[in-house]
XYZ file of C-alpha atoms in Angstrom:
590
model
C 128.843 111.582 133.571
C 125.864 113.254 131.634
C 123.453 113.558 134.976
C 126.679 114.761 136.791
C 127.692 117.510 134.746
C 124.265 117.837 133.395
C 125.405 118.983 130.300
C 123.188 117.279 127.833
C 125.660 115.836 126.109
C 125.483 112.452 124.444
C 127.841 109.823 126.474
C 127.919 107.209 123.707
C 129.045 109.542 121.089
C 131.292 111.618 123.298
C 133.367 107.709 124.134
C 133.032 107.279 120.115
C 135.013 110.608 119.830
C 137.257 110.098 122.852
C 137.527 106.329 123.614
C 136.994 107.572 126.768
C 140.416 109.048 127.831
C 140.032 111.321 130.430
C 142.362 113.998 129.058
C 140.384 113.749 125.565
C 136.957 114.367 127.441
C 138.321 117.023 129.764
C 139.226 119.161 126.991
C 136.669 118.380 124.562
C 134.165 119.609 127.663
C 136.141 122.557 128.209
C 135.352 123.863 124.700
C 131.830 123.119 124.121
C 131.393 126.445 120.975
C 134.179 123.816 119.436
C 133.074 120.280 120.866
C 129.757 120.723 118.960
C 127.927 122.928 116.841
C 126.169 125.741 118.352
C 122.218 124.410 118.254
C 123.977 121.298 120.796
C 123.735 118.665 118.085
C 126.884 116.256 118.838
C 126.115 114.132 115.342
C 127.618 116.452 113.178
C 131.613 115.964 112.320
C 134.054 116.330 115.629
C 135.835 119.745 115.901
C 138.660 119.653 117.781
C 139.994 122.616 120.595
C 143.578 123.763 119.345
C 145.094 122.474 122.633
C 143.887 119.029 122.267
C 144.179 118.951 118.339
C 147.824 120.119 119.186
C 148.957 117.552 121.517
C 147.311 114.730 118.985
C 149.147 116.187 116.336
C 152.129 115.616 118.281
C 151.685 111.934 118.980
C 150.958 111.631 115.635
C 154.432 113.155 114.624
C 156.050 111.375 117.261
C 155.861 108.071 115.495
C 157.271 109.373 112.294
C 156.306 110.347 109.294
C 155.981 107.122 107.208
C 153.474 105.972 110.235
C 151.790 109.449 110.012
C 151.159 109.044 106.031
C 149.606 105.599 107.071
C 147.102 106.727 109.908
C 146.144 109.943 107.023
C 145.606 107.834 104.348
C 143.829 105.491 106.625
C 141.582 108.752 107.485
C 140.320 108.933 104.706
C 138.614 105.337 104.800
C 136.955 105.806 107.406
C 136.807 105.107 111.530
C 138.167 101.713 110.632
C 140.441 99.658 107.804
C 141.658 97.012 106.679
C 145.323 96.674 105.576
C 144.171 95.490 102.190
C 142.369 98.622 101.334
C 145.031 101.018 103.018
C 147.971 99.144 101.051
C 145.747 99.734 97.386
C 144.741 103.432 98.200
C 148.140 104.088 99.219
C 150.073 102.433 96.861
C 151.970 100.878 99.357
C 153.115 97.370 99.853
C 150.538 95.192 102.595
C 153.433 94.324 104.817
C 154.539 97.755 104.687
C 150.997 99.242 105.955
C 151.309 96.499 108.756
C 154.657 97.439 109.796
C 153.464 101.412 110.039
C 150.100 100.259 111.750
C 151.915 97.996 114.263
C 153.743 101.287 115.255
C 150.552 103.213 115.519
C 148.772 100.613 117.469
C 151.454 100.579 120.253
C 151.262 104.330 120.515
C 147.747 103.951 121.415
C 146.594 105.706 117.679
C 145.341 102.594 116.661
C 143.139 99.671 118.142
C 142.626 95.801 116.470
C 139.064 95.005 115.872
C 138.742 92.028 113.770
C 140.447 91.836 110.850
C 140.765 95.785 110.607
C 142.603 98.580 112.244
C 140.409 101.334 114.067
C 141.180 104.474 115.253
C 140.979 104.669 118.790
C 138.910 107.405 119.043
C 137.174 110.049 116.166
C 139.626 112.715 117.459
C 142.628 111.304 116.204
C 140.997 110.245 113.071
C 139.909 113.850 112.034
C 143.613 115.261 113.019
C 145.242 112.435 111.174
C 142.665 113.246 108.574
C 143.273 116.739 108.427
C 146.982 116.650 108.293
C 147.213 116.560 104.588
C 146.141 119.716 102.386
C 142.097 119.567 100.739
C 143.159 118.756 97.676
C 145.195 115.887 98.383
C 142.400 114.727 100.599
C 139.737 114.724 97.692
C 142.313 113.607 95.531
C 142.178 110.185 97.926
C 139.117 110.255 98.225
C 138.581 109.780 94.506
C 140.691 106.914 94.422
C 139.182 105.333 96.947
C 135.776 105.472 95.124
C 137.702 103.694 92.092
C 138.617 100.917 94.803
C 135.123 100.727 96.088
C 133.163 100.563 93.121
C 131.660 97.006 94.195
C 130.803 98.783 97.461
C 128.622 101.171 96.400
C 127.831 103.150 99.703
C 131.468 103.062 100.900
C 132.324 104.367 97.189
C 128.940 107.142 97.210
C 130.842 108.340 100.688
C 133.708 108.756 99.082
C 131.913 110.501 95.983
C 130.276 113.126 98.326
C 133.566 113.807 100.338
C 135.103 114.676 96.888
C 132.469 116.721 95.983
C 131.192 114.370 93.128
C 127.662 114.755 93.766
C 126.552 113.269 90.329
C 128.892 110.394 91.161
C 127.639 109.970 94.646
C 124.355 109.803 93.212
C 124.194 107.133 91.503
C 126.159 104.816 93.907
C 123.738 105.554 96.466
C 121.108 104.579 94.170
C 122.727 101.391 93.665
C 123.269 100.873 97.533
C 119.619 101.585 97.542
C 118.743 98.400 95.087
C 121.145 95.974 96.581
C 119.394 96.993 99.825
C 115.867 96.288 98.162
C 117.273 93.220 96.766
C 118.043 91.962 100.662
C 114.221 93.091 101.103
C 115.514 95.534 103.584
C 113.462 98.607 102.552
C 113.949 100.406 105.064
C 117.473 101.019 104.726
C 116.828 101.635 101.372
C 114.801 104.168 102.285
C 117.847 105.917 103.751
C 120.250 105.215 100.984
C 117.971 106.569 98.696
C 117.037 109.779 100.663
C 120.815 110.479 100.432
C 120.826 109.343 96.601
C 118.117 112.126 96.323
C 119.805 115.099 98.088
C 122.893 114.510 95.737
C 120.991 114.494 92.771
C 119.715 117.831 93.819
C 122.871 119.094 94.362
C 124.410 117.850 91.282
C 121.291 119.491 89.296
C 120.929 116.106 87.084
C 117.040 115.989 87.070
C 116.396 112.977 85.457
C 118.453 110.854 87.483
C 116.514 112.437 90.370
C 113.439 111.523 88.886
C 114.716 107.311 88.744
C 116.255 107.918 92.447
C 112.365 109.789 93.701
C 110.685 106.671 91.790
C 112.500 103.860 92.999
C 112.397 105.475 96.536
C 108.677 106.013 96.294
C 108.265 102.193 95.651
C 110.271 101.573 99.027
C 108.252 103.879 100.554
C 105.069 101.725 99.115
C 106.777 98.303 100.297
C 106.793 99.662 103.849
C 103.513 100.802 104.019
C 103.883 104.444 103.647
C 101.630 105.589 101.055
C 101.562 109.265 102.282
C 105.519 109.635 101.208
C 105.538 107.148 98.125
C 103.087 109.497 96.943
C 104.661 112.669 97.554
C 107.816 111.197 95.484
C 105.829 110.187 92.814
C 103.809 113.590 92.410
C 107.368 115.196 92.521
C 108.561 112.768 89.700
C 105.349 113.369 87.507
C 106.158 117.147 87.784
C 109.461 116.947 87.006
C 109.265 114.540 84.008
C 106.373 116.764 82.556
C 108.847 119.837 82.798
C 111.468 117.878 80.781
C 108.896 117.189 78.540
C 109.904 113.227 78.900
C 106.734 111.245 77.743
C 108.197 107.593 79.073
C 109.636 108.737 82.662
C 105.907 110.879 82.663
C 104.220 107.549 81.910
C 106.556 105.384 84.474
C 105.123 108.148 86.947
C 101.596 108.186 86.609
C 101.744 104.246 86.971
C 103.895 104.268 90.406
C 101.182 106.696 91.155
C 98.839 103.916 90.049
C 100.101 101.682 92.321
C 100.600 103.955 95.326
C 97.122 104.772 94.630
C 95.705 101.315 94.797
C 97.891 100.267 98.024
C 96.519 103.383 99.779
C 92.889 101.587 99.679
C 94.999 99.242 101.814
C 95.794 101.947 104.417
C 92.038 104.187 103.739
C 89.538 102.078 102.350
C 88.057 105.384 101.028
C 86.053 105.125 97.598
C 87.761 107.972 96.361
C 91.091 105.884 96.408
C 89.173 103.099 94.592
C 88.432 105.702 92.061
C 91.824 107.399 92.186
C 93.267 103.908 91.486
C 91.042 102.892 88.686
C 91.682 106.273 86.776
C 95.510 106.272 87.324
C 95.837 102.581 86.397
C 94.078 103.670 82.582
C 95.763 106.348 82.171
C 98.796 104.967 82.763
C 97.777 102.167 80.454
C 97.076 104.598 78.128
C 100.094 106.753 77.843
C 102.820 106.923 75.624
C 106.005 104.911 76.627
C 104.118 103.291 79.057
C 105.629 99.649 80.193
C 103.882 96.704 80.334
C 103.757 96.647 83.840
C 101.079 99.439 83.326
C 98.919 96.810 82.037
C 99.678 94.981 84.878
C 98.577 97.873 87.426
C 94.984 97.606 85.340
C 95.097 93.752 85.620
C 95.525 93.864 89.397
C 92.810 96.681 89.753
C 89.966 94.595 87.891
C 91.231 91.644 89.903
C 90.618 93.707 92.991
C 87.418 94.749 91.835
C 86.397 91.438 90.751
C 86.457 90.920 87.364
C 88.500 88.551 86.525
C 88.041 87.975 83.036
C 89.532 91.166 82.518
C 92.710 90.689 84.705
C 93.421 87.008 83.371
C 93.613 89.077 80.180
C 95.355 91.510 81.194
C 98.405 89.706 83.015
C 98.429 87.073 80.372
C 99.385 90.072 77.752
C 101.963 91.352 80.280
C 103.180 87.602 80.662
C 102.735 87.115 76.617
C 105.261 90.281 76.301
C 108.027 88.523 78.267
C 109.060 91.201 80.037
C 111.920 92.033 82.634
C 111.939 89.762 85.132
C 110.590 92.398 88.216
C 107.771 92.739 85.915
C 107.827 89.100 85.738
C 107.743 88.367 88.906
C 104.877 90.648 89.669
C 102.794 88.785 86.686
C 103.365 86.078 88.123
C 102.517 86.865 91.255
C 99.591 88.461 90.282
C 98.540 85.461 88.550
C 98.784 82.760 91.141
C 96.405 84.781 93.402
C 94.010 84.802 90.546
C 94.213 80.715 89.474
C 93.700 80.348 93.905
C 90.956 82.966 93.363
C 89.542 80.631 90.361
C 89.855 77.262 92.766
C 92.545 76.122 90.012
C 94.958 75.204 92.746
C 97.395 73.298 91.178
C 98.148 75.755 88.390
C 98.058 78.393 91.821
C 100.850 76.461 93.280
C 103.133 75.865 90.111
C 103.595 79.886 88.877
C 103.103 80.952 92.501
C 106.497 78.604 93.165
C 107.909 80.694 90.183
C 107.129 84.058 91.425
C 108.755 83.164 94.751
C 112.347 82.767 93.003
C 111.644 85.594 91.066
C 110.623 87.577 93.685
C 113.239 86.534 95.543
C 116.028 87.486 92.861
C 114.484 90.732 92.335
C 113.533 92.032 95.507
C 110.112 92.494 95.126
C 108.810 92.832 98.660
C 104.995 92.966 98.867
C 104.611 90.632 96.253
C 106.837 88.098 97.549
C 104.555 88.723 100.678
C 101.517 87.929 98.622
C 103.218 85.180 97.090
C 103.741 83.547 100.427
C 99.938 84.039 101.488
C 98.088 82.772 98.640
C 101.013 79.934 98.257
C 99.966 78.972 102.185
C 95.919 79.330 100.530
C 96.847 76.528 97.794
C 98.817 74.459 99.626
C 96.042 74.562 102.324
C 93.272 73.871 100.079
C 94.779 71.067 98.544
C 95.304 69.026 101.798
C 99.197 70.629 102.145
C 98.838 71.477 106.082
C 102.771 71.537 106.790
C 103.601 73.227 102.993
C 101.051 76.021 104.163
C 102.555 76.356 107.773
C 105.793 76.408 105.995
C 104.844 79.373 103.556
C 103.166 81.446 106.528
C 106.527 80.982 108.813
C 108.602 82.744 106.062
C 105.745 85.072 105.354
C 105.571 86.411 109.242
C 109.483 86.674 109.216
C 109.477 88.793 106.057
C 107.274 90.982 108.028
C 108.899 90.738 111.889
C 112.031 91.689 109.962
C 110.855 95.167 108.187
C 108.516 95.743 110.878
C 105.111 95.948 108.918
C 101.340 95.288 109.380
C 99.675 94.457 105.999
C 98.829 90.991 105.417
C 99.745 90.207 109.184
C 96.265 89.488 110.065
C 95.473 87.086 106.844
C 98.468 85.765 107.728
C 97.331 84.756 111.291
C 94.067 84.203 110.185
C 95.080 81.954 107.733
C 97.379 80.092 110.637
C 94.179 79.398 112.036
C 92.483 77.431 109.231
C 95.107 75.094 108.978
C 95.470 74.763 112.873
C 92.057 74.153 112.848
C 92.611 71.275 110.125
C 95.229 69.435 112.102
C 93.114 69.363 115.219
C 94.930 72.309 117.488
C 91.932 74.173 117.717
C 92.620 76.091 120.986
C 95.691 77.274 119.326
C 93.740 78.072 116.499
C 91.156 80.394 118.254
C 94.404 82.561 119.922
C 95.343 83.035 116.175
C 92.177 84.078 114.972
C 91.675 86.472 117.940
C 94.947 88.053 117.181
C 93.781 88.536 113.701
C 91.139 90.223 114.759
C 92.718 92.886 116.517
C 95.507 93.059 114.027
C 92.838 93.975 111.421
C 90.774 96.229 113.443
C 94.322 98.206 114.503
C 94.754 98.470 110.828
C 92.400 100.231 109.447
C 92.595 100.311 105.613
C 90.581 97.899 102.880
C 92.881 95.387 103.280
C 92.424 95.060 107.048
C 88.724 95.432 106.531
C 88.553 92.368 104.396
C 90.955 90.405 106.834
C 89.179 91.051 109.923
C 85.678 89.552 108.015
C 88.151 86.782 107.491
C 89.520 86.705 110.492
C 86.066 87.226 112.496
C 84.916 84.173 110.475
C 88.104 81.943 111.842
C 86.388 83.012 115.156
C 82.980 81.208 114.622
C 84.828 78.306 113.149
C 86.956 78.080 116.050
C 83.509 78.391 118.004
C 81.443 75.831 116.687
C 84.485 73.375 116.823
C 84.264 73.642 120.351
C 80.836 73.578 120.638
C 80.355 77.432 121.290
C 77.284 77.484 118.744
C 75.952 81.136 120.021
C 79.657 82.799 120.316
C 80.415 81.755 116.504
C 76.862 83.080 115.494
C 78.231 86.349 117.097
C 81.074 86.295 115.193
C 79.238 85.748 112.254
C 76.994 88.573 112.590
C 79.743 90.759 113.737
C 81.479 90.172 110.115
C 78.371 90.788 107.909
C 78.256 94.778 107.791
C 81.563 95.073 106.470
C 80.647 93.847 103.218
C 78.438 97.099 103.123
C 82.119 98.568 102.548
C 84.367 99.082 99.465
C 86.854 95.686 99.595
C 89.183 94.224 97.241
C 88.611 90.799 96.239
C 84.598 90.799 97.569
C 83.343 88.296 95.720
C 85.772 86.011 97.947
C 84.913 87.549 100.912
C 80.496 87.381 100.331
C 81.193 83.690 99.347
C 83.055 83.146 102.660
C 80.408 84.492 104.560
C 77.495 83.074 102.704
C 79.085 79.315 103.113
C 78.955 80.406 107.122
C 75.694 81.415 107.319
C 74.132 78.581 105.689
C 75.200 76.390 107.881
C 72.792 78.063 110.187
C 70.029 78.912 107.430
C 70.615 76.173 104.764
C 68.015 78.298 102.359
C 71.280 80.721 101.549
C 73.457 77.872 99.837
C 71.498 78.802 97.275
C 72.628 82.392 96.666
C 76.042 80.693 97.399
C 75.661 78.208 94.407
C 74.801 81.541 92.438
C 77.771 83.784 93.580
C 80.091 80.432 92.793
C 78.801 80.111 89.565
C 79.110 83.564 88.880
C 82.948 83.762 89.474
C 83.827 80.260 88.737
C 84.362 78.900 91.933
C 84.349 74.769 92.252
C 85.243 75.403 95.858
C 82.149 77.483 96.929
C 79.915 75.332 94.012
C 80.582 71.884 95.599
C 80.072 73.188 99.258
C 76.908 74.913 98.329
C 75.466 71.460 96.775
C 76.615 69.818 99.796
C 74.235 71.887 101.836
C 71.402 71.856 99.172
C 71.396 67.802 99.400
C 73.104 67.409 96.836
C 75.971 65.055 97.255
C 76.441 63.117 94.266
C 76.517 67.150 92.529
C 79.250 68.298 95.276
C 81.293 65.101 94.871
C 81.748 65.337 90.846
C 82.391 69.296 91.425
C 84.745 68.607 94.329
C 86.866 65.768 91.781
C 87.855 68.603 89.469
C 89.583 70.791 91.632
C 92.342 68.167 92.480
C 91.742 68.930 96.430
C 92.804 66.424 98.808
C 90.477 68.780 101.362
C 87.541 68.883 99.485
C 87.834 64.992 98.465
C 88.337 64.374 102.040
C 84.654 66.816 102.676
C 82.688 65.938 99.534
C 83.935 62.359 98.254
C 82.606 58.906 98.476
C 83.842 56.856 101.390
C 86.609 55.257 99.234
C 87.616 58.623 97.628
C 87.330 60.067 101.604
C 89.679 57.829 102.940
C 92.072 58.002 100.717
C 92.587 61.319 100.374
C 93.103 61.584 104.597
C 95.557 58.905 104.286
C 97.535 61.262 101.953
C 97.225 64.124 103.816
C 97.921 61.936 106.511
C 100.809 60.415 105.554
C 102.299 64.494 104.225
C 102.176 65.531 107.672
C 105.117 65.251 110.085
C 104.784 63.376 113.193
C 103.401 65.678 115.742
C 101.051 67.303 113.307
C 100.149 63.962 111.962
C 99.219 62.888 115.696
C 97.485 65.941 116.432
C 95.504 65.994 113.178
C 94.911 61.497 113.722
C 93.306 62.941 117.137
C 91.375 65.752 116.372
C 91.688 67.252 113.365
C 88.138 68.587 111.522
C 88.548 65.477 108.614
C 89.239 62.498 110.342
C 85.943 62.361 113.067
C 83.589 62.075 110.635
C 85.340 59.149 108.814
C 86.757 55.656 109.702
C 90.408 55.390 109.789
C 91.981 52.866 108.100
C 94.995 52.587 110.065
């Protein structure tokens, strides 16, 4: 129909509006100044030619007027409804309603979908709809807000039809954080951009500055720095002109944190700096939240000093405050104890953040959660718990349609791959994390693909590719040159590489772990200094089934497979019996 008449027009929506009855189309096509509105655009409300609204109107009247009070009431709900709702709006009893929709639906008004009634096309719905005066309509429409009021974006529709912008406001808002809550930002996204225009309209600025904050974090949680930051500057502005010190403080720390994901997406010093700065001053203002201390917490962590963010989310954490800030301490937290090599304290508050995260909707750092949970469960000798953590990690992700911490993700796939002996499956991993990274772009992608690149020459020298992993190696090594969070991680990583091709840098590695209190890093570094009694005591303290299975003495070896062993279902127990990087190197015992 659209390439024959070449009209333009959109076929879906013109069958919405018509349910495809040749009459409707014919006349909706004869009147195209009325079909749509003038600039072509066919999403904007139907308007219906006289003729056709005419002989609608009289189908309508044809089945009586206690049927026609039905299908305008019905209207008002919507394209579709269920008896339940039509019955409380109207007052009505529910076998009633069905009585006056089962007329309806055999005059072809109506159509049975389900468990509602729909109109069978958008024409009769705005005719039905129109049939009753304006103020009767908004009148409804009122009501049916009242009856909504657990549905908040059915009841903000209903809000902004009666002209109740303030109203409308504030459901969409709350459509906006049950959406968050579901981890679906972007729809939230869209609820909220509708929860902002109606705060505009309605004039209420400080509601629009908690609608432009809470939509500037869902802008953050999808990756869009640009636009969380344009909300935020707009919410600063406005909460300065109102003279409102704690809504002024709430936005210079979302700024804060916009600030410090952005070195995700830029990697530009001045966004280190930006980030820093904000995070203080935020820290510093009046009415600022606790979760400003957390902002500066997770800054020093980035930078490196930890001393100074234990301190700082342990004072959040000491504060016991609401449990989204909670849940980001805690978060927070667990990456720091898997930072520290304290991996069973990582795994314990890392398993609370995830229910906390969970309950609150806190998307990135449920993401992080995941991650560094799949890091500790690795590093303890948890190959399946860690394969586990990354599956729901990568789904998060698939289902919002984002790129941060996709590469560590894969990368980190690839470690424990590597662990259980699938090593070819293990290199496509890595690979993929390298492009993943390099198509990224920002700090966090930087520091992923040295990961990632380092995966590589592992991969590499497990199959006995000793110049390709060198390459890899090398290839990693200028990008510590650059500004990235969490470097001391990252130099350690690479050191422990390259020593295993120039032994003499172990001890810069022993250094570096001493430094930032790594056991991990310390025990591997005495390893390669020839020092394995050293490396054995250091490697007992961490509680690692890995290292133990590395660093230990035979007895303390082989026991520590056979548990990590006998964790592992059965194909990954067969694969990892058969090749996997522990077992070569020691006798089995069964």
């Amino acid at each position: 129909l659209e390439r024959r008449s070449r009209t333009g027009y959109d076929t879906r929506l013109l069958y919405s509006r018509t349910g495809g009855s040749p009459l409707f189309v014919t006349e909706l096509l004869r009147y195209p100044e009325l079909a749509g509105p003038a600039d072509g655009d066919w999403t904007g409300p139907v308007r219906v030619p006289p003729s056709l609204h005419d002989a609608v109107a009289e189908r309508i009247a044809h089945v009586g007027e206690q049927t026609a009070e039905l299908l305008a009431q019905g209207a008002v709900l919507g394209a579709g409804f269920s008896l339940d709702d039509v019955a409380a709006l109207s007052g009505l009893g529910v076998e009633d309603c069905a009585r006056r929709a089962g007329r309806a639906l055999r005059a072809g008004l109506l159509v049975a979908r389900g468990d509602s009634f729909r109109f069978a096309n958008d024409i009769v719905r705005r005719v039905a709809y129109e049939a009753a005066p304006e103020p009767v309509r908004v009148s409804r429409h009122r009501r049916a807000a009242r009856l909504m009021e657990e549905r908040p974006e059915a009841a903000a529709r209903h809000h902004a039809a009666a002209g109740d912008w303030l109203a409308a406001a504030g459901a969409w808002l709350a459509a906006g954080h049950t959406a968050h809550l579901a981890f679906a930002n972007t729809e939230a996204t869209e609820l909220l951009g509708k929860a902002v225009d109606a705060a505009r309209t309605a004039g209420d600025v400080r509601l629009l500055i908690e609608i432009l904050l809470r939509r500037g974090r869902a802008y953050t949680d999808l990756g869009r720095p640009d636009a969380a930051r344009a909300d935020h500057e707009e919410a600063l502005e406005l909460a300065r002109d109102e003279s409102d010190s704690e809504l002024e403080a709430r936005a210079l720390e979302q700024l804060g944190w916009t600030a410090l994901y952005a070195r995700d997406a830029m990697h530009a010093v001045d966004f280190a700096e930006q980030a820093t700065e904000l995070a203080e001053s935020a820290a510093a203002a009046p009415g600022a939240l606790p979760s400003a201390t957390l902002l500066l917490g997770r800054v020093r962590h980035w930078d490196g000093e930890y001393a100074g963010a234990e301190a700082a989310y342990n004072r959040v954490l000491a504060a016991e405050p609401d449990e989204t800030t909670t849940a980001l301490a805690l978060a927070y937290r667990g990456a720091l104890l898997q930072h520290q090599d304290r991996f069973a304290e990582a795994r314990a508050v890392l398993a609370r953040a995830a229910v906390l995260c969970r309950r609150t909707g806190e998307f990135r750092p449920m993401l992080q959660t995941l991650f560094f949970t799949a890091l500790a469960r690795g590093d303890t000798g948890d190959f399946s718990g860690a394969l586990r953590a990354l599956e729901n990690a990568r789904r998060l992700i698939d289902a919002e349609k984002v790129g941060f911490y996709r590469a560590g993700i894969e990368t980190t796939t690839s470690w424990i791959l590597q662990e259980v002996g699938q090593v070819d499956r293990a290199r496509e991993h890595a690979e993929l994390a390298v492009e993943l990274a390099h198509r990224g772009g920002g700090a966090l992608e930087l520091e992923q693909e040295l990961h990632a690149l380092l995966a590589v020459a592992d991969c590499d020298l497990l199959l006995g590719r000793e110049e390709s992993a060198g390459a890899a190696v090398a290839a990693a090594e200028p990008m510590l040159e650059r500004s990235l969070p969490f470097r001391p991680r990252a130099a350690m990583r690479l050191l422990e590489m390259r020593s295993r091709w120039e032994p003499e840098l172990a001890e810069a590695l022993l250094d570096d772990a001493r430094r930032y209190s790594s056991r991990k890093y310390e025990a591997l570094a005495l390893r390669t200094l020839g020092r394995p009694e050293e490396a054995r005591a250091v490697a007992s303290t961490t509680g690692s089934d890995l290292l133990m299975a590395q660093l230990g003495a035979p007895a303390e070896r082989r026991a520590a497979l056979d548990r990590i062993c006998t964790a592992l279902p059965g194909r990954l127990r067969t694969s990892f019996q058969a090749g996997g990087r522990l077992t070569a190197p020691v006798p089995r015992t069964h």
